[in-house]
Tab-separated table of C-alpha atoms and ligand atoms in Angstrom:
chain	number	residue	atom	x	y	z
C	1	MET	CA	106.714	62.879	96.584
C	2	LYS	CA	105.951	58.838	98.478
C	3	ILE	CA	107.199	56.007	97.605
C	4	SER	CA	107.124	51.966	97.900
C	5	VAL	CA	109.555	50.168	96.269
C	6	LEU	CA	108.694	46.637	96.482
C	7	GLY	CA	112.166	44.460	96.135
C	8	CYS	CA	115.111	45.311	97.355
C	9	GLY	CA	117.583	43.559	94.777
C	10	TYR	CA	120.168	44.766	93.269
C	11	LEU	CA	117.474	46.787	91.235
C	12	GLY	CA	115.489	47.993	93.474
C	13	ALA	CA	118.079	48.497	96.534
C	14	VAL	CA	119.760	50.595	94.025
C	15	HIS	CA	116.325	52.128	92.906
C	16	ALA	CA	115.070	52.844	96.289
C	17	ALA	CA	118.123	54.896	97.198
C	18	ALA	CA	118.692	56.906	93.859
C	19	MET	CA	115.355	57.750	94.917
C	20	ALA	CA	115.887	59.315	98.111
C	21	SER	CA	118.356	61.145	96.426
C	22	LEU	CA	116.474	63.005	94.528
C	23	GLY	CA	114.528	64.268	97.525
C	24	HIS	CA	111.399	61.532	97.438
C	25	ASP	CA	109.895	60.221	100.325
C	26	VAL	CA	110.867	56.248	99.924
C	27	VAL	CA	109.781	52.885	101.713
C	28	ALA	CA	112.102	49.886	100.423
C	29	ILE	CA	111.041	46.647	101.377
C	30	ASP	CA	111.422	42.979	100.935
C	31	ILE	CA	110.449	39.474	102.601
C	32	ASP	CA	113.928	39.004	103.193
C	33	GLU	CA	114.570	39.745	106.941
C	34	GLU	CA	117.944	39.734	106.923
C	35	ARG	CA	118.445	41.764	104.036
C	36	ILE	CA	116.730	44.607	105.432
C	37	ALA	CA	118.422	44.647	108.776
C	38	LYS	CA	121.401	44.718	106.260
C	39	LEU	CA	119.969	47.777	104.329
C	40	ALA	CA	117.917	49.726	107.754
C	41	ALA	CA	121.929	50.248	109.167
C	42	GLY	CA	123.768	50.750	106.133
C	43	GLU	CA	125.255	48.177	105.481
C	44	PRO	CA	124.891	46.697	101.262
C	45	PRO	CA	123.951	43.215	101.102
C	46	PHE	CA	125.919	43.363	98.147
C	47	PHE	CA	128.885	45.408	96.264
C	48	GLU	CA	128.033	48.182	93.836
C	49	PRO	CA	129.789	51.019	93.505
C	50	ASP	CA	128.744	54.445	94.965
C	51	PHE	CA	126.063	52.365	96.374
C	52	PRO	CA	127.613	53.125	99.993
C	53	GLU	CA	127.020	56.726	100.005
C	54	LEU	CA	123.901	56.808	98.768
C	55	LEU	CA	122.754	54.622	101.164
C	56	GLU	CA	124.183	56.289	104.236
C	57	SER	CA	122.985	59.800	103.042
C	58	GLY	CA	119.256	58.471	101.871
C	59	LEU	CA	119.471	57.173	105.386
C	60	ALA	CA	120.889	60.548	107.205
C	61	SER	CA	118.289	62.480	105.525
C	62	GLY	CA	115.185	60.132	107.082
C	63	ARG	CA	113.692	60.171	103.497
C	64	LEU	CA	115.396	56.712	102.998
C	65	LYS	CA	113.830	53.778	105.082
C	66	PHE	CA	113.528	50.129	104.253
C	67	THR	CA	111.052	47.606	106.180
C	68	THR	CA	109.863	43.973	105.944
C	69	ASP	CA	105.816	45.923	106.680
C	70	PHE	CA	103.527	46.194	103.363
C	71	SER	CA	101.564	47.972	105.034
C	72	ALA	CA	104.974	51.060	105.181
C	73	VAL	CA	103.129	51.124	101.766
C	74	HIS	CA	100.337	52.548	102.516
C	75	GLY	CA	99.722	56.969	101.402
C	76	ALA	CA	102.528	56.427	98.816
C	77	ARG	CA	101.626	57.139	95.619
C	78	VAL	CA	103.544	55.808	92.963
C	79	HIS	CA	104.824	52.158	93.391
C	80	PHE	CA	107.901	50.077	92.029
C	81	ILE	CA	108.089	46.778	91.292
C	82	CYS	CA	111.177	45.389	91.296
C	83	VAL	CA	111.802	42.076	92.598
C	84	GLY	CA	113.472	39.301	90.446
C	85	THR	CA	111.851	37.055	88.237
C	86	PRO	CA	114.492	33.796	87.432
C	87	GLN	CA	114.069	30.676	85.918
C	88	LEU	CA	111.610	28.566	86.551
C	89	ASP	CA	113.997	25.371	87.806
C	90	ASP	CA	111.308	23.127	85.491
C	91	GLY	CA	112.017	25.052	82.259
C	92	TYR	CA	112.796	27.993	80.561
C	93	ALA	CA	110.267	30.894	81.078
C	94	ALA	CA	110.517	33.426	84.174
C	95	ASP	CA	108.873	33.094	86.887
C	96	VAL	CA	106.497	35.619	87.871
C	97	SER	CA	105.400	35.163	91.214
C	98	GLN	CA	107.860	37.582	93.484
C	99	VAL	CA	106.508	39.713	90.905
C	100	ASP	CA	102.709	38.338	91.507
C	101	ALA	CA	103.290	38.264	95.187
C	102	ALA	CA	104.039	41.953	95.064
C	103	ILE	CA	101.198	43.120	93.682
C	104	GLU	CA	98.669	40.755	95.725
C	105	ALA	CA	100.203	42.529	98.516
C	106	ILE	CA	100.037	46.273	98.178
C	107	ILE	CA	96.457	46.111	97.222
C	108	PRO	CA	95.135	46.484	100.421
C	109	HIS	CA	97.055	49.369	100.404
C	110	ILE	CA	96.337	51.003	97.742
C	111	THR	CA	94.043	54.359	98.569
C	112	LYS	CA	92.919	56.873	97.240
C	113	HIS	CA	95.646	60.043	96.503
C	114	VAL	CA	94.515	63.963	96.371
C	115	ASP	CA	96.812	64.725	93.622
C	116	GLY	CA	95.463	61.879	90.999
C	117	PRO	CA	95.229	58.240	90.368
C	118	VAL	CA	98.074	55.781	92.382
C	119	VAL	CA	100.355	54.573	89.796
C	120	VAL	CA	101.929	51.154	90.070
C	121	VAL	CA	105.080	51.433	88.480
C	122	GLY	CA	106.497	47.970	87.003
C	123	LYS	CA	110.110	47.489	86.114
C	124	SER	CA	111.176	43.852	86.529
C	125	THR	CA	111.925	41.664	83.631
C	126	VAL	CA	108.874	40.510	82.192
C	127	PRO	CA	106.761	37.720	80.127
C	128	VAL	CA	104.927	40.119	77.065
C	129	GLY	CA	101.683	40.471	78.093
C	130	THR	CA	102.182	40.321	81.634
C	131	ALA	CA	101.422	44.525	82.338
C	132	GLN	CA	98.200	43.144	81.228
C	133	ARG	CA	96.947	41.172	83.164
C	134	ILE	CA	97.887	43.300	86.613
C	135	GLN	CA	96.090	46.215	84.654
C	136	ASP	CA	93.146	43.771	84.664
C	137	TRP	CA	93.969	42.489	88.296
C	138	LEU	CA	94.326	46.133	89.897
C	139	ASP	CA	91.336	47.338	87.692
C	140	ARG	CA	89.317	43.926	89.547
C	141	ASP	CA	90.901	43.912	93.238
C	142	ALA	CA	91.762	48.060	94.230
C	143	ASP	CA	89.680	50.803	95.603
C	144	PRO	CA	87.909	52.118	92.879
C	145	ALA	CA	88.664	54.935	94.242
C	146	ALA	CA	92.203	54.998	93.897
C	147	ASN	CA	92.090	55.277	90.424
C	148	ALA	CA	95.270	52.337	90.897
C	149	THR	CA	97.109	52.360	87.305
C	150	LEU	CA	100.209	50.354	86.190
C	151	LEU	CA	102.770	52.267	83.741
C	152	TRP	CA	105.914	49.394	82.228
C	153	ASN	CA	109.372	51.118	82.842
C	154	PRO	CA	111.681	48.319	82.358
C	155	GLU	CA	115.393	48.897	83.751
C	156	PHE	CA	118.470	49.027	81.424
C	157	LEU	CA	120.660	49.237	84.410
C	158	ARG	CA	124.319	47.475	84.410
C	159	GLU	CA	126.204	45.900	87.654
C	160	GLY	CA	128.628	48.162	88.518
C	161	PHE	CA	126.957	50.568	86.435
C	162	GLY	CA	123.635	50.493	88.747
C	163	VAL	CA	123.574	54.155	90.685
C	164	VAL	CA	124.596	55.923	87.203
C	165	ASP	CA	121.817	54.041	84.577
C	166	THR	CA	119.372	55.018	87.620
C	167	LEU	CA	119.605	58.129	87.622
C	168	THR	CA	121.320	58.875	83.361
C	169	PRO	CA	120.087	55.895	81.976
C	170	ASP	CA	120.450	56.199	78.170
C	171	ARG	CA	116.452	56.565	77.803
C	172	ILE	CA	113.565	56.715	79.582
C	173	VAL	CA	110.477	54.146	78.064
C	174	TYR	CA	107.127	54.320	79.700
C	175	GLY	CA	104.983	51.052	78.376
C	176	LEU	CA	101.255	52.746	79.140
C	177	ALA	CA	97.585	51.439	78.577
C	178	ASP	CA	95.073	53.274	76.080
C	179	SER	CA	93.463	55.487	78.616
C	180	PRO	CA	92.866	58.859	80.460
C	181	GLN	CA	94.159	58.013	83.762
C	182	ALA	CA	97.565	56.552	81.862
C	183	GLU	CA	98.282	60.240	80.831
C	184	ALA	CA	98.131	61.130	85.039
C	185	ALA	CA	99.797	58.178	85.407
C	186	GLY	CA	102.574	59.336	82.968
C	187	GLU	CA	102.744	62.774	83.734
C	188	THR	CA	103.150	61.902	88.478
C	189	LEU	CA	106.551	59.532	86.914
C	190	ASP	CA	107.312	62.513	84.673
C	191	GLU	CA	107.696	64.388	88.453
C	192	VAL	CA	109.592	61.477	90.092
C	193	TYR	CA	111.577	61.975	86.920
C	194	ALA	CA	112.512	65.734	86.439
C	195	GLU	CA	115.477	65.620	87.114
C	196	ALA	CA	116.862	62.936	84.519
C	197	LEU	CA	113.629	64.612	82.323
C	198	ARG	CA	115.319	68.326	82.212
C	199	ALA	CA	118.094	66.559	81.767
C	200	GLY	CA	117.290	65.929	78.735
C	201	ILE	CA	117.330	61.919	78.359
C	202	PRO	CA	115.070	60.876	75.911
C	203	ARG	CA	111.765	59.051	76.495
C	204	LEU	CA	109.938	57.268	75.139
C	205	ILE	CA	105.498	56.317	75.101
C	206	THR	CA	104.563	53.089	73.900
C	207	ASP	CA	101.756	50.535	74.588
C	208	PHE	CA	102.237	47.963	77.621
C	209	ALA	CA	103.057	45.664	75.287
C	210	THR	CA	106.872	47.330	73.308
C	211	SER	CA	107.986	48.804	76.713
C	212	GLU	CA	108.091	44.457	77.983
C	213	LEU	CA	109.286	43.689	74.430
C	214	VAL	CA	111.923	46.269	74.576
C	215	LYS	CA	113.379	45.143	77.689
C	216	VAL	CA	114.031	41.172	76.522
C	217	ALA	CA	114.880	42.400	73.052
C	218	ALA	CA	117.599	44.329	74.168
C	219	ASN	CA	118.706	42.034	75.948
C	220	SER	CA	118.813	39.536	73.086
C	221	PHE	CA	121.011	42.187	71.214
C	222	LEU	CA	123.704	41.985	73.500
C	223	ALA	CA	123.416	38.155	74.228
C	224	THR	CA	123.574	37.565	70.254
C	225	LYS	CA	126.260	40.599	70.042
C	226	ILE	CA	128.809	38.542	72.129
C	227	SER	CA	127.655	34.772	70.623
C	228	PHE	CA	128.610	35.958	67.330
C	229	ILE	CA	131.888	37.513	68.222
C	230	ASN	CA	132.442	33.754	70.242
C	231	ALA	CA	130.823	32.170	67.047
C	232	MET	CA	133.922	34.038	64.540
C	233	ALA	CA	136.057	33.318	66.921
C	234	GLU	CA	135.522	29.259	66.884
C	235	LEU	CA	136.328	30.338	63.423
C	236	CYS	CA	139.345	32.063	64.115
C	237	ASP	CA	140.206	28.856	66.236
C	238	VAL	CA	140.160	26.955	63.641
C	239	SER	CA	141.742	28.802	60.526
C	240	GLY	CA	144.596	30.670	62.527
C	241	ALA	CA	142.975	34.079	62.886
C	242	ASP	CA	142.767	36.263	65.826
C	243	VAL	CA	139.178	36.863	66.649
C	244	THR	CA	140.055	40.060	68.712
C	245	LYS	CA	141.757	41.766	65.503
C	246	LEU	CA	138.744	40.601	63.720
C	247	ALA	CA	136.993	42.294	66.260
C	248	GLU	CA	138.777	45.379	66.035
C	249	ALA	CA	137.503	45.871	62.202
C	250	ILE	CA	134.793	45.834	62.434
C	251	GLY	CA	133.758	47.257	65.417
C	252	LEU	CA	135.245	50.543	64.103
C	253	ASP	CA	132.360	49.559	60.949
C	254	GLU	CA	129.999	52.691	63.203
C	255	ARG	CA	127.471	50.539	61.905
C	256	ILE	CA	128.407	47.376	64.560
C	257	GLY	CA	130.545	49.272	66.832
C	258	PRO	CA	132.911	48.252	69.184
C	259	LYS	CA	131.013	47.282	72.351
C	260	PHE	CA	129.604	43.758	73.269
C	261	LEU	CA	131.985	42.332	70.824
C	262	ARG	CA	134.710	41.040	73.442
C	263	ALA	CA	135.692	37.078	72.433
C	264	GLY	CA	136.056	35.016	75.224
C	265	LEU	CA	134.356	32.968	77.718
C	266	GLY	CA	130.536	35.209	77.192
C	267	PHE	CA	127.916	35.991	79.046
C	268	GLY	CA	126.462	35.141	82.235
C	269	GLY	CA	124.590	37.036	84.882
C	270	GLY	CA	121.889	37.192	86.402
C	271	CYS	CA	119.793	39.007	83.064
C	272	LEU	CA	121.230	36.843	79.815
C	273	PRO	CA	121.003	33.818	80.152
C	274	LYS	CA	117.690	34.165	82.129
C	275	ASP	CA	116.358	36.978	79.682
C	276	ILE	CA	116.590	35.273	76.352
C	277	ARG	CA	115.558	31.977	77.568
C	278	ALA	CA	111.972	33.690	78.705
C	279	PHE	CA	112.020	35.474	76.246
C	280	MET	CA	111.811	32.230	73.559
C	281	ALA	CA	109.630	30.154	76.175
C	282	ARG	CA	106.814	33.230	75.470
C	283	ALA	CA	107.174	33.238	71.827
C	284	GLY	CA	106.495	29.957	72.308
C	285	GLU	CA	103.427	29.778	74.033
C	286	LEU	CA	102.239	32.712	71.461
C	287	GLY	CA	102.953	30.479	68.617
C	288	ALA	CA	106.397	32.031	66.841
C	289	ASP	CA	108.908	30.013	68.830
C	290	GLN	CA	109.902	30.262	65.193
C	291	ALA	CA	110.803	33.724	65.653
C	292	LEU	CA	113.358	33.368	68.041
C	293	THR	CA	115.105	29.963	67.443
C	294	PHE	CA	118.401	32.107	66.459
C	295	LEU	CA	118.298	32.558	70.417
C	296	ARG	CA	118.661	28.726	71.201
C	297	GLU	CA	121.810	28.968	69.074
C	298	VAL	CA	122.922	32.058	71.164
C	299	ASP	CA	122.634	29.681	74.072
C	300	ALA	CA	124.340	26.770	72.775
C	301	ILE	CA	127.516	29.505	71.295
C	302	ASN	CA	127.678	30.057	74.534
C	303	SER	CA	127.505	27.221	77.070
C	304	ARG	CA	129.904	25.915	74.628
C	305	ARG	CA	132.493	28.147	75.559
C	306	ARG	CA	132.540	26.153	78.749
C	307	ASP	CA	132.406	23.282	77.476
C	308	ALA	CA	135.734	24.168	75.275
C	309	VAL	CA	137.439	25.552	78.558
C	310	VAL	CA	136.956	22.543	80.122
C	311	GLN	CA	138.139	19.737	77.119
C	312	ILE	CA	140.933	22.197	77.121
C	313	LEU	CA	141.887	22.083	80.538
C	314	SER	CA	141.457	18.480	80.331
C	315	ARG	CA	143.138	17.245	77.585
C	316	LYS	CA	146.157	20.173	78.510
C	317	PHE	CA	146.800	16.808	81.162
C	318	GLY	CA	146.004	13.745	78.827
C	319	GLY	CA	142.200	13.653	79.302
C	320	GLN	CA	143.298	13.024	83.337
C	321	LEU	CA	142.275	15.972	85.603
C	322	SER	CA	142.561	13.684	88.834
C	323	GLY	CA	144.807	16.050	91.985
C	324	ARG	CA	145.692	18.729	88.918
C	325	ARG	CA	146.426	22.201	90.659
C	326	ILE	CA	144.352	24.570	88.804
C	327	THR	CA	144.017	28.742	89.387
C	328	ILE	CA	141.004	30.659	88.554
C	329	LEU	CA	141.192	33.831	88.624
C	330	GLY	CA	137.879	34.980	88.788
C	331	ALA	CA	134.712	34.177	90.151
C	332	ALA	CA	132.304	36.868	90.190
C	333	PHE	CA	130.100	36.983	86.313
C	334	LYS	CA	131.856	39.472	85.230
C	335	PRO	CA	134.506	41.966	87.198
C	336	GLY	CA	132.849	44.914	88.935
C	337	THR	CA	131.211	42.988	90.635
C	338	ASP	CA	130.595	40.216	93.313
C	339	ASP	CA	127.621	38.364	91.319
C	340	VAL	CA	128.345	35.219	90.897
C	341	ARG	CA	124.683	34.213	89.716
C	342	ASP	CA	125.284	31.871	85.776
C	343	SER	CA	128.611	32.732	86.027
C	344	PRO	CA	131.049	31.492	83.502
C	345	ALA	CA	134.404	31.464	85.897
C	346	LEU	CA	132.194	29.837	88.273
C	347	GLU	CA	131.025	27.063	86.262
C	348	VAL	CA	133.838	26.308	85.124
C	349	ALA	CA	135.912	25.595	88.386
C	350	THR	CA	133.695	23.584	89.590
C	351	ARG	CA	133.271	21.343	86.924
C	352	LEU	CA	136.787	21.286	86.696
C	353	SER	CA	136.169	20.238	90.436
C	354	GLY	CA	134.050	17.768	89.804
C	355	LEU	CA	136.219	15.992	87.472
C	356	GLY	CA	138.762	15.531	89.935
C	357	ALA	CA	141.491	18.754	89.851
C	358	ARG	CA	142.300	20.492	93.159
C	359	VAL	CA	141.072	23.942	91.824
C	360	LYS	CA	141.903	27.212	93.976
C	361	ILE	CA	139.706	30.319	92.757
C	362	THR	CA	140.185	34.330	93.702
C	363	ASP	CA	138.880	37.212	93.639
C	364	PRO	CA	138.620	39.688	94.461
C	365	ILE	CA	135.598	40.524	96.048
C	366	ALA	CA	133.261	37.708	95.605
C	367	LEU	CA	134.953	35.041	97.628
C	368	ASP	CA	132.380	34.506	100.581
C	369	ASN	CA	129.738	33.959	97.763
C	370	VAL	CA	131.850	31.218	96.168
C	371	ARG	CA	132.403	29.954	99.817
C	372	ILE	CA	128.692	29.453	101.120
C	373	LEU	CA	128.038	27.963	97.541
C	374	HIS	CA	130.904	26.106	95.908
C	375	PRO	CA	132.441	25.554	99.591
C	376	GLU	CA	134.341	22.312	97.605
C	377	LEU	CA	136.243	24.950	96.371
C	378	GLN	CA	139.653	26.626	97.663
C	379	ALA	CA	139.143	30.163	97.720
C	380	VAL	CA	142.125	32.004	98.257
C	381	GLN	CA	142.186	36.214	98.372
C	382	ASP	CA	145.559	36.595	97.880
C	383	VAL	CA	146.396	36.162	94.124
C	384	ASP	CA	150.283	34.835	95.059
C	385	GLU	CA	148.886	32.493	97.296
C	386	ALA	CA	146.343	31.415	94.898
C	387	LEU	CA	148.715	31.134	91.650
C	388	GLN	CA	151.071	28.672	94.529
C	389	GLY	CA	152.041	25.482	93.164
C	390	ALA	CA	149.931	25.116	90.030
C	391	GLU	CA	149.800	23.179	87.216
C	392	ALA	CA	147.704	25.567	85.113
C	393	VAL	CA	146.705	28.666	85.179
C	394	ALA	CA	142.943	30.226	83.319
C	395	LEU	CA	141.930	34.084	84.030
C	396	LEU	CA	138.160	34.077	83.941
C	397	THR	CA	136.656	37.158	84.646
C	398	GLU	CA	139.418	39.557	83.578
C	399	TRP	CA	139.361	42.219	86.499
C	400	PRO	CA	141.681	44.572	86.006
C	401	GLU	CA	144.170	43.594	88.701
C	402	TYR	CA	144.374	40.236	86.463
C	403	LYS	CA	145.069	41.871	83.515
C	404	LYS	CA	148.101	43.817	84.627
C	405	MET	CA	149.745	40.940	86.115
C	406	ASP	CA	153.158	40.348	85.389
C	407	PRO	CA	154.473	37.231	83.304
C	408	ALA	CA	157.445	37.280	85.870
C	409	HIS	CA	156.361	37.562	89.236
C	410	ALA	CA	153.282	35.404	88.601
C	411	ARG	CA	155.702	32.885	86.603
C	412	GLU	CA	157.647	32.596	89.281
C	413	GLN	CA	154.618	30.873	91.908
C	414	VAL	CA	153.543	28.292	89.539
C	415	SER	CA	155.152	25.517	89.495
C	416	ASN	CA	154.378	25.270	85.478
C	417	PRO	CA	153.683	28.215	83.692
C	418	TYR	CA	150.423	27.773	81.828
C	419	VAL	CA	148.029	29.769	81.240
C	420	PHE	CA	144.827	29.544	79.838
C	421	ASP	CA	143.650	33.042	78.950
C	422	GLY	CA	139.398	32.693	78.757
C	423	ARG	CA	138.852	36.784	78.289
C	424	ASN	CA	141.479	37.553	75.700
C	425	VAL	CA	142.807	40.020	78.041
C	426	LEU	CA	146.695	39.223	78.406
C	427	ALA	CA	149.070	40.005	76.163
C	428	PRO	CA	150.241	36.856	75.033
C	429	GLN	CA	154.080	38.124	73.493
C	430	GLN	CA	154.680	39.090	76.755
C	431	TRP	CA	152.965	36.625	78.907
C	432	ARG	CA	155.220	33.884	75.810
C	433	ALA	CA	158.800	36.236	76.691
C	434	ALA	CA	158.408	35.369	80.483
C	435	GLY	CA	158.456	31.722	79.458
C	436	TRP	CA	154.199	31.596	79.924
C	437	THR	CA	152.881	28.437	77.187
C	438	TYR	CA	149.629	31.214	75.739
C	439	ARG	CA	146.241	29.846	74.870
C	440	GLY	CA	143.337	32.256	75.080
C	441	PHE	CA	140.020	32.042	72.244
C	442	GLY	CA	140.297	32.390	68.854
C	443	ARG	CA	144.116	33.740	69.046
C	444	PRO	CA	146.597	32.315	67.476
I	501	LIG	C1	122.593	42.937	81.419
I	501	LIG	C2	122.502	44.875	80.904
I	501	LIG	O1	123.478	44.844	79.478
I	501	LIG	C3	121.256	45.789	81.884
I	501	LIG	O2	121.498	46.831	80.148
I	501	LIG	C4	120.624	44.837	81.925
I	501	LIG	O3	119.681	46.674	81.936
I	501	LIG	C5	120.137	43.769	82.653
I	501	LIG	O4	121.770	43.109	82.023
I	501	LIG	C6	119.003	43.870	82.919
I	501	LIG	O5	119.016	42.567	82.747
I	501	LIG	O6	119.361	43.763	84.541
I	501	LIG	P1	124.477	43.054	83.234
I	501	LIG	O7	123.693	41.291	83.564
I	501	LIG	O8	124.795	43.551	84.761
I	501	LIG	O9	124.097	43.733	82.003
I	501	LIG	O10	125.682	42.980	82.621
I	501	LIG	P2	126.164	42.663	81.188
I	501	LIG	O11	126.855	44.558	81.702
I	501	LIG	O12	125.384	43.677	80.380
I	501	LIG	O13	127.337	42.027	80.635
I	501	LIG	C7	126.906	40.299	80.503
I	501	LIG	C8	127.921	39.191	80.550
I	501	LIG	O14	128.389	39.532	78.807
I	501	LIG	C9	128.873	38.889	81.748
I	501	LIG	O15	128.660	38.004	81.827
I	501	LIG	C10	130.390	39.697	80.942
I	501	LIG	O16	131.389	39.184	81.204
I	501	LIG	C11	129.877	39.415	78.935
I	501	LIG	N1	130.187	39.901	78.400
I	501	LIG	C12	129.778	41.445	78.068
I	501	LIG	C13	131.122	39.097	77.058
I	501	LIG	O17	131.327	38.401	77.361
I	501	LIG	N2	131.643	39.807	76.000
I	501	LIG	C14	131.404	41.248	76.146
I	501	LIG	O18	132.119	41.744	74.386
I	501	LIG	C15	130.377	41.626	76.621
């Protein structure tokens, strides 16, 4: 099937390559010329496991093309909207201007298709109500002969697992309008996702609003779980309890489950923080702000984690961070990605640097992004070199290589063996036995 994908970020680029791997004929479009040139040359513009192989084979097959020319969407039967919806600069709400620009750009190219309605599939995370607005817009401005029909199909991919999550998601949600073409649009998307559906992946049909809410509700739940365990860590800190044991014990209750209960520096990235804020903003617009006031607390608990690390390190140096040599292990917002958007680790590093500390930061793959955004930080690729002369070390992104670091070897590199384990992943006894002063979140 001829498919267009609008937006070539983590979501769009991976989606386009995944659709080509299923045998579809895909054209992917973005306004960023540099990004498109890289993708067209087979160079992934970001780190994502399995994506380079998929990109290469898609390009080699001739079924995957990248361009900045929107007229290339002409003749596609399905158009996927995969652009970003970041937080507005001046508020909590989501900026949907990229979604609107994509719709505006494709409308003149939506033309009658012999096989049925032309389907526009929304995958971006949007405020509830957006889908209906777009369907009304298509009804008004698109060629009536094309029967342009919107279907909301939220994306649940995790960075670092983008390819797996795209090809074999936990569930597929179709948000449909109540119209005869909507059913035909659903059948068209069934053809696109035939392989996943054959494999038995559950597909849920809802109305537009429910499908939009499913996505933000899921991310809000995940954020709440993380902040819940971080609040427990605060209690553990004042009572001498151990939050890692507490999480293990409550997680064994099947109703609670062990995932997303790792206490530490909290959540970051391009999704969870901005999604809970956009959700609160939208609830306010709809007159239901009280329903989501708890998310304010979720956000506040999360921000407190970042403040806490800065305070703990500051107190360690008697309130004087100026000139202190601090090494930060990890810059990405989580392991398995080079994405530093709203990275807790990077925020802590820049705040310490702003307070006068001499910060060295290391990360297996995210340092290029750090250098572009924060040239004031000393980005050091080699871990031993990053540790040289440190008066304090803070592990803030739990990359496997940091988790299995040898404390005795690390001890030889630093000038003062103090480690703050911001992700509770080191074994305190081992580090203490090697001469370190160890501190974690909510651990005695
Ligand atoms: C998240 C969701 O997990 C995806 O399902 C969703 O599709 C995506 O947002 C999106 O909206 O597009 P992602 O941003 O890739 O995916 O990151 P997560 O794996 O959810 O991690 C988010 C943050 O939570 C990270 O900073 C991580 O370090 C932190 N985290 C996670 C914890 O602090 N503790 C935990 O126990 C788990």
